Amino acid sequence: MIALLSAADNDDYSFVDQNFQPESLQTWGKRGSVINVEMRRYRESVLGGLVEDGYTIIDADDVDDDESGAVMESVKAASVDLYAAECKAIANSVELSPTELKKLQDKCQILL
Protein backbone atom coordinates (compact mmCIF):
# COMPACT_ATOMS: atom_id res chain seq x y z
CA MET A 1 0.00 0.00 0.00
CA ILE A 2 2.73 2.46 0.99
CA ALA A 3 4.73 1.58 -2.12
CA LEU A 4 1.69 2.38 -4.28
CA LEU A 5 1.23 5.72 -2.53
CA SER A 6 4.90 6.55 -3.04
CA ALA A 7 4.69 5.69 -6.72
CA ALA A 8 1.52 7.74 -7.16
CA ASP A 9 2.80 11.07 -5.88
CA ASN A 10 6.57 10.62 -5.64
CA ASP A 11 6.64 11.26 -1.89
CA ASP A 12 8.91 9.22 0.30
CA TYR A 13 6.89 7.04 2.67
CA SER A 14 9.84 4.83 3.61
CA PHE A 15 9.66 6.09 7.20
CA VAL A 16 6.26 4.41 7.68
CA ASP A 17 6.42 0.98 9.28
CA GLN A 18 4.42 -1.18 6.87
CA ASN A 19 4.08 -4.01 9.38
CA PHE A 20 2.53 -1.81 12.04
CA GLN A 21 -1.21 -2.48 12.06
CA PRO A 22 -1.55 -3.31 8.35
CA GLU A 23 -5.33 -3.58 8.83
CA SER A 24 -5.36 0.12 9.72
CA LEU A 25 -3.51 0.99 6.52
CA GLN A 26 -5.88 -1.18 4.48
CA THR A 27 -8.93 0.40 6.11
CA TRP A 28 -7.50 3.87 5.51
CA GLY A 29 -6.84 3.00 1.86
CA LYS A 30 -10.32 1.57 1.33
CA ARG A 31 -11.96 4.60 2.94
CA GLY A 32 -9.86 6.87 0.76
CA SER A 33 -11.06 4.98 -2.31
CA VAL A 34 -14.69 5.43 -1.28
CA ILE A 35 -14.18 9.15 -0.75
CA ASN A 36 -12.47 9.50 -4.13
CA VAL A 37 -15.36 7.75 -5.90
CA GLU A 38 -17.89 9.91 -4.05
CA MET A 39 -16.05 13.06 -5.10
CA ARG A 40 -16.20 11.98 -8.72
CA ARG A 41 -19.93 11.57 -8.32
CA TYR A 42 -20.35 14.46 -5.86
CA ARG A 43 -23.78 15.56 -7.06
CA GLU A 44 -25.18 12.03 -6.94
CA SER A 45 -23.63 11.44 -3.50
CA VAL A 46 -25.16 14.61 -2.05
CA LEU A 47 -28.58 13.91 -3.57
CA GLY A 48 -28.45 10.31 -2.33
CA GLY A 49 -27.60 11.51 1.17
CA LEU A 50 -30.50 13.96 1.13
CA VAL A 51 -32.91 11.22 0.05
CA GLU A 52 -31.59 8.98 2.86
CA ASP A 53 -32.26 11.82 5.30
CA GLY A 54 -35.88 11.95 4.15
CA TYR A 55 -35.80 14.93 1.78
CA THR A 56 -37.79 14.94 -1.45
CA ILE A 57 -35.67 15.80 -4.47
CA ILE A 58 -37.35 17.65 -7.33
CA ASP A 59 -35.59 18.12 -10.65
CA ALA A 60 -35.67 21.81 -11.53
CA ASP A 61 -36.24 20.98 -15.20
CA ASP A 62 -39.51 19.23 -14.28
CA VAL A 63 -40.98 22.22 -12.40
CA ASP A 64 -43.09 24.77 -14.24
CA ASP A 65 -42.42 28.51 -13.86
CA ASP A 66 -45.52 29.17 -11.74
CA GLU A 67 -44.57 26.50 -9.23
CA SER A 68 -40.93 27.63 -9.02
CA GLY A 69 -42.07 31.23 -8.51
CA ALA A 70 -44.33 30.14 -5.66
CA VAL A 71 -41.45 28.26 -4.04
CA MET A 72 -39.19 31.30 -4.33
CA GLU A 73 -41.83 33.53 -2.74
CA SER A 74 -42.31 31.02 0.05
CA VAL A 75 -38.56 30.91 0.73
CA LYS A 76 -38.35 34.72 0.73
CA ALA A 77 -41.27 34.97 3.16
CA ALA A 78 -39.72 32.39 5.46
CA SER A 79 -36.42 34.27 5.36
CA VAL A 80 -38.13 37.54 6.33
CA ASP A 81 -40.04 35.83 9.14
CA LEU A 82 -36.91 34.16 10.52
CA TYR A 83 -34.96 37.41 10.39
CA ALA A 84 -37.75 39.27 12.18
CA ALA A 85 -37.90 36.59 14.87
CA GLU A 86 -34.12 36.78 15.33
CA CYS A 87 -34.24 40.57 15.61
CA LYS A 88 -37.05 40.33 18.16
CA ALA A 89 -35.14 37.73 20.21
CA ILE A 90 -32.07 39.97 20.23
CA ALA A 91 -34.13 43.00 21.26
CA ASN A 92 -35.77 41.01 24.08
CA SER A 93 -32.55 39.46 25.36
CA VAL A 94 -31.37 40.21 28.87
CA GLU A 95 -28.62 42.81 29.03
CA LEU A 96 -25.47 41.65 30.77
CA SER A 97 -24.13 43.51 33.74
CA PRO A 98 -20.51 44.67 33.51
CA THR A 99 -19.54 41.90 35.95
CA GLU A 100 -21.23 39.18 33.87
CA LEU A 101 -19.63 40.56 30.72
CA LYS A 102 -16.20 40.45 32.34
CA LYS A 103 -16.73 36.81 33.42
CA LEU A 104 -17.68 35.81 29.89
CA GLN A 105 -14.72 37.67 28.41
CA ASP A 106 -12.41 35.89 30.85
CA LYS A 107 -13.87 32.51 29.84
CA CYS A 108 -13.27 33.32 26.18
CA GLN A 109 -9.66 34.21 26.90
CA ILE A 110 -9.17 30.83 28.59
CA LEU A 111 -10.59 29.00 25.56
CA LEU A 112 -8.33 30.83 23.15
PDB file of C-alpha atoms in Angstrom:
ATOM      1  CA  MET A   1       0.000   0.000   0.000  1.00  0.00           C
ATOM      2  CA  ILE A   2       2.732   2.457   0.990  1.00  0.00           C
ATOM      3  CA  ALA A   3       4.732   1.578  -2.120  1.00  0.00           C
ATOM      4  CA  LEU A   4       1.692   2.384  -4.283  1.00  0.00           C
ATOM      5  CA  LEU A   5       1.231   5.724  -2.527  1.00  0.00           C
ATOM      6  CA  SER A   6       4.903   6.554  -3.039  1.00  0.00           C
ATOM      7  CA  ALA A   7       4.690   5.685  -6.722  1.00  0.00           C
ATOM      8  CA  ALA A   8       1.525   7.741  -7.163  1.00  0.00           C
ATOM      9  CA  ASP A   9       2.799  11.071  -5.877  1.00  0.00           C
ATOM     10  CA  ASN A  10       6.574  10.616  -5.638  1.00  0.00           C
ATOM     11  CA  ASP A  11       6.642  11.257  -1.887  1.00  0.00           C
ATOM     12  CA  ASP A  12       8.910   9.222   0.303  1.00  0.00           C
ATOM     13  CA  TYR A  13       6.890   7.038   2.667  1.00  0.00           C
ATOM     14  CA  SER A  14       9.843   4.827   3.610  1.00  0.00           C
ATOM     15  CA  PHE A  15       9.664   6.090   7.200  1.00  0.00           C
ATOM     16  CA  VAL A  16       6.256   4.409   7.680  1.00  0.00           C
ATOM     17  CA  ASP A  17       6.416   0.978   9.284  1.00  0.00           C
ATOM     18  CA  GLN A  18       4.417  -1.183   6.868  1.00  0.00           C
ATOM     19  CA  ASN A  19       4.075  -4.006   9.379  1.00  0.00           C
ATOM     20  CA  PHE A  20       2.529  -1.812  12.045  1.00  0.00           C
ATOM     21  CA  GLN A  21      -1.207  -2.476  12.064  1.00  0.00           C
ATOM     22  CA  PRO A  22      -1.550  -3.312   8.354  1.00  0.00           C
ATOM     23  CA  GLU A  23      -5.331  -3.581   8.829  1.00  0.00           C
ATOM     24  CA  SER A  24      -5.365   0.121   9.716  1.00  0.00           C
ATOM     25  CA  LEU A  25      -3.514   0.990   6.522  1.00  0.00           C
ATOM     26  CA  GLN A  26      -5.879  -1.179   4.482  1.00  0.00           C
ATOM     27  CA  THR A  27      -8.928   0.401   6.114  1.00  0.00           C
ATOM     28  CA  TRP A  28      -7.502   3.866   5.506  1.00  0.00           C
ATOM     29  CA  GLY A  29      -6.839   2.995   1.855  1.00  0.00           C
ATOM     30  CA  LYS A  30     -10.317   1.566   1.331  1.00  0.00           C
ATOM     31  CA  ARG A  31     -11.962   4.596   2.938  1.00  0.00           C
ATOM     32  CA  GLY A  32      -9.861   6.870   0.757  1.00  0.00           C
ATOM     33  CA  SER A  33     -11.058   4.984  -2.306  1.00  0.00           C
ATOM     34  CA  VAL A  34     -14.687   5.426  -1.283  1.00  0.00           C
ATOM     35  CA  ILE A  35     -14.176   9.150  -0.747  1.00  0.00           C
ATOM     36  CA  ASN A  36     -12.472   9.500  -4.125  1.00  0.00           C
ATOM     37  CA  VAL A  37     -15.359   7.748  -5.897  1.00  0.00           C
ATOM     38  CA  GLU A  38     -17.889   9.910  -4.053  1.00  0.00           C
ATOM     39  CA  MET A  39     -16.045  13.058  -5.103  1.00  0.00           C
ATOM     40  CA  ARG A  40     -16.196  11.977  -8.724  1.00  0.00           C
ATOM     41  CA  ARG A  41     -19.935  11.570  -8.320  1.00  0.00           C
ATOM     42  CA  TYR A  42     -20.355  14.459  -5.862  1.00  0.00           C
ATOM     43  CA  ARG A  43     -23.781  15.557  -7.063  1.00  0.00           C
ATOM     44  CA  GLU A  44     -25.184  12.034  -6.941  1.00  0.00           C
ATOM     45  CA  SER A  45     -23.633  11.444  -3.499  1.00  0.00           C
ATOM     46  CA  VAL A  46     -25.160  14.609  -2.054  1.00  0.00           C
ATOM     47  CA  LEU A  47     -28.577  13.908  -3.567  1.00  0.00           C
ATOM     48  CA  GLY A  48     -28.453  10.308  -2.332  1.00  0.00           C
ATOM     49  CA  GLY A  49     -27.604  11.508   1.173  1.00  0.00           C
ATOM     50  CA  LEU A  50     -30.495  13.961   1.127  1.00  0.00           C
ATOM     51  CA  VAL A  51     -32.907  11.220   0.048  1.00  0.00           C
ATOM     52  CA  GLU A  52     -31.586   8.983   2.859  1.00  0.00           C
ATOM     53  CA  ASP A  53     -32.257  11.821   5.303  1.00  0.00           C
ATOM     54  CA  GLY A  54     -35.883  11.952   4.152  1.00  0.00           C
ATOM     55  CA  TYR A  55     -35.802  14.925   1.779  1.00  0.00           C
ATOM     56  CA  THR A  56     -37.793  14.936  -1.453  1.00  0.00           C
ATOM     57  CA  ILE A  57     -35.667  15.795  -4.471  1.00  0.00           C
ATOM     58  CA  ILE A  58     -37.354  17.647  -7.330  1.00  0.00           C
ATOM     59  CA  ASP A  59     -35.590  18.116 -10.647  1.00  0.00           C
ATOM     60  CA  ALA A  60     -35.670  21.814 -11.529  1.00  0.00           C
ATOM     61  CA  ASP A  61     -36.245  20.975 -15.199  1.00  0.00           C
ATOM     62  CA  ASP A  62     -39.513  19.232 -14.278  1.00  0.00           C
ATOM     63  CA  VAL A  63     -40.980  22.225 -12.404  1.00  0.00           C
ATOM     64  CA  ASP A  64     -43.088  24.772 -14.241  1.00  0.00           C
ATOM     65  CA  ASP A  65     -42.423  28.506 -13.861  1.00  0.00           C
ATOM     66  CA  ASP A  66     -45.522  29.172 -11.738  1.00  0.00           C
ATOM     67  CA  GLU A  67     -44.573  26.503  -9.225  1.00  0.00           C
ATOM     68  CA  SER A  68     -40.934  27.630  -9.019  1.00  0.00           C
ATOM     69  CA  GLY A  69     -42.066  31.228  -8.508  1.00  0.00           C
ATOM     70  CA  ALA A  70     -44.326  30.138  -5.659  1.00  0.00           C
ATOM     71  CA  VAL A  71     -41.450  28.260  -4.041  1.00  0.00           C
ATOM     72  CA  MET A  72     -39.188  31.304  -4.327  1.00  0.00           C
ATOM     73  CA  GLU A  73     -41.830  33.535  -2.740  1.00  0.00           C
ATOM     74  CA  SER A  74     -42.307  31.017   0.051  1.00  0.00           C
ATOM     75  CA  VAL A  75     -38.562  30.914   0.727  1.00  0.00           C
ATOM     76  CA  LYS A  76     -38.347  34.720   0.731  1.00  0.00           C
ATOM     77  CA  ALA A  77     -41.271  34.972   3.159  1.00  0.00           C
ATOM     78  CA  ALA A  78     -39.719  32.389   5.463  1.00  0.00           C
ATOM     79  CA  SER A  79     -36.422  34.275   5.355  1.00  0.00           C
ATOM     80  CA  VAL A  80     -38.126  37.540   6.326  1.00  0.00           C
ATOM     81  CA  ASP A  81     -40.039  35.829   9.139  1.00  0.00           C
ATOM     82  CA  LEU A  82     -36.914  34.157  10.521  1.00  0.00           C
ATOM     83  CA  TYR A  83     -34.959  37.408  10.387  1.00  0.00           C
ATOM     84  CA  ALA A  84     -37.747  39.271  12.177  1.00  0.00           C
ATOM     85  CA  ALA A  85     -37.896  36.586  14.866  1.00  0.00           C
ATOM     86  CA  GLU A  86     -34.123  36.777  15.333  1.00  0.00           C
ATOM     87  CA  CYS A  87     -34.243  40.570  15.613  1.00  0.00           C
ATOM     88  CA  LYS A  88     -37.047  40.326  18.162  1.00  0.00           C
ATOM     89  CA  ALA A  89     -35.143  37.732  20.205  1.00  0.00           C
ATOM     90  CA  ILE A  90     -32.067  39.968  20.233  1.00  0.00           C
ATOM     91  CA  ALA A  91     -34.127  43.002  21.264  1.00  0.00           C
ATOM     92  CA  ASN A  92     -35.773  41.008  24.082  1.00  0.00           C
ATOM     93  CA  SER A  93     -32.547  39.455  25.358  1.00  0.00           C
ATOM     94  CA  VAL A  94     -31.369  40.212  28.872  1.00  0.00           C
ATOM     95  CA  GLU A  95     -28.625  42.810  29.026  1.00  0.00           C
ATOM     96  CA  LEU A  96     -25.473  41.655  30.768  1.00  0.00           C
ATOM     97  CA  SER A  97     -24.126  43.510  33.740  1.00  0.00           C
ATOM     98  CA  PRO A  98     -20.507  44.671  33.515  1.00  0.00           C
ATOM     99  CA  THR A  99     -19.541  41.896  35.955  1.00  0.00           C
ATOM    100  CA  GLU A 100     -21.227  39.176  33.872  1.00  0.00           C
ATOM    101  CA  LEU A 101     -19.630  40.559  30.720  1.00  0.00           C
ATOM    102  CA  LYS A 102     -16.200  40.451  32.341  1.00  0.00           C
ATOM    103  CA  LYS A 103     -16.733  36.814  33.421  1.00  0.00           C
ATOM    104  CA  LEU A 104     -17.681  35.815  29.891  1.00  0.00           C
ATOM    105  CA  GLN A 105     -14.715  37.669  28.407  1.00  0.00           C
ATOM    106  CA  ASP A 106     -12.405  35.889  30.847  1.00  0.00           C
ATOM    107  CA  LYS A 107     -13.866  32.509  29.842  1.00  0.00           C
ATOM    108  CA  CYS A 108     -13.274  33.323  26.184  1.00  0.00           C
ATOM    109  CA  GLN A 109      -9.656  34.208  26.896  1.00  0.00           C
ATOM    110  CA  ILE A 110      -9.167  30.833  28.592  1.00  0.00           C
ATOM    111  CA  LEU A 111     -10.587  28.995  25.563  1.00  0.00           C
ATOM    112  CA  LEU A 112      -8.329  30.835  23.146  1.00  0.00           C
TER     113      LEU A 112
END
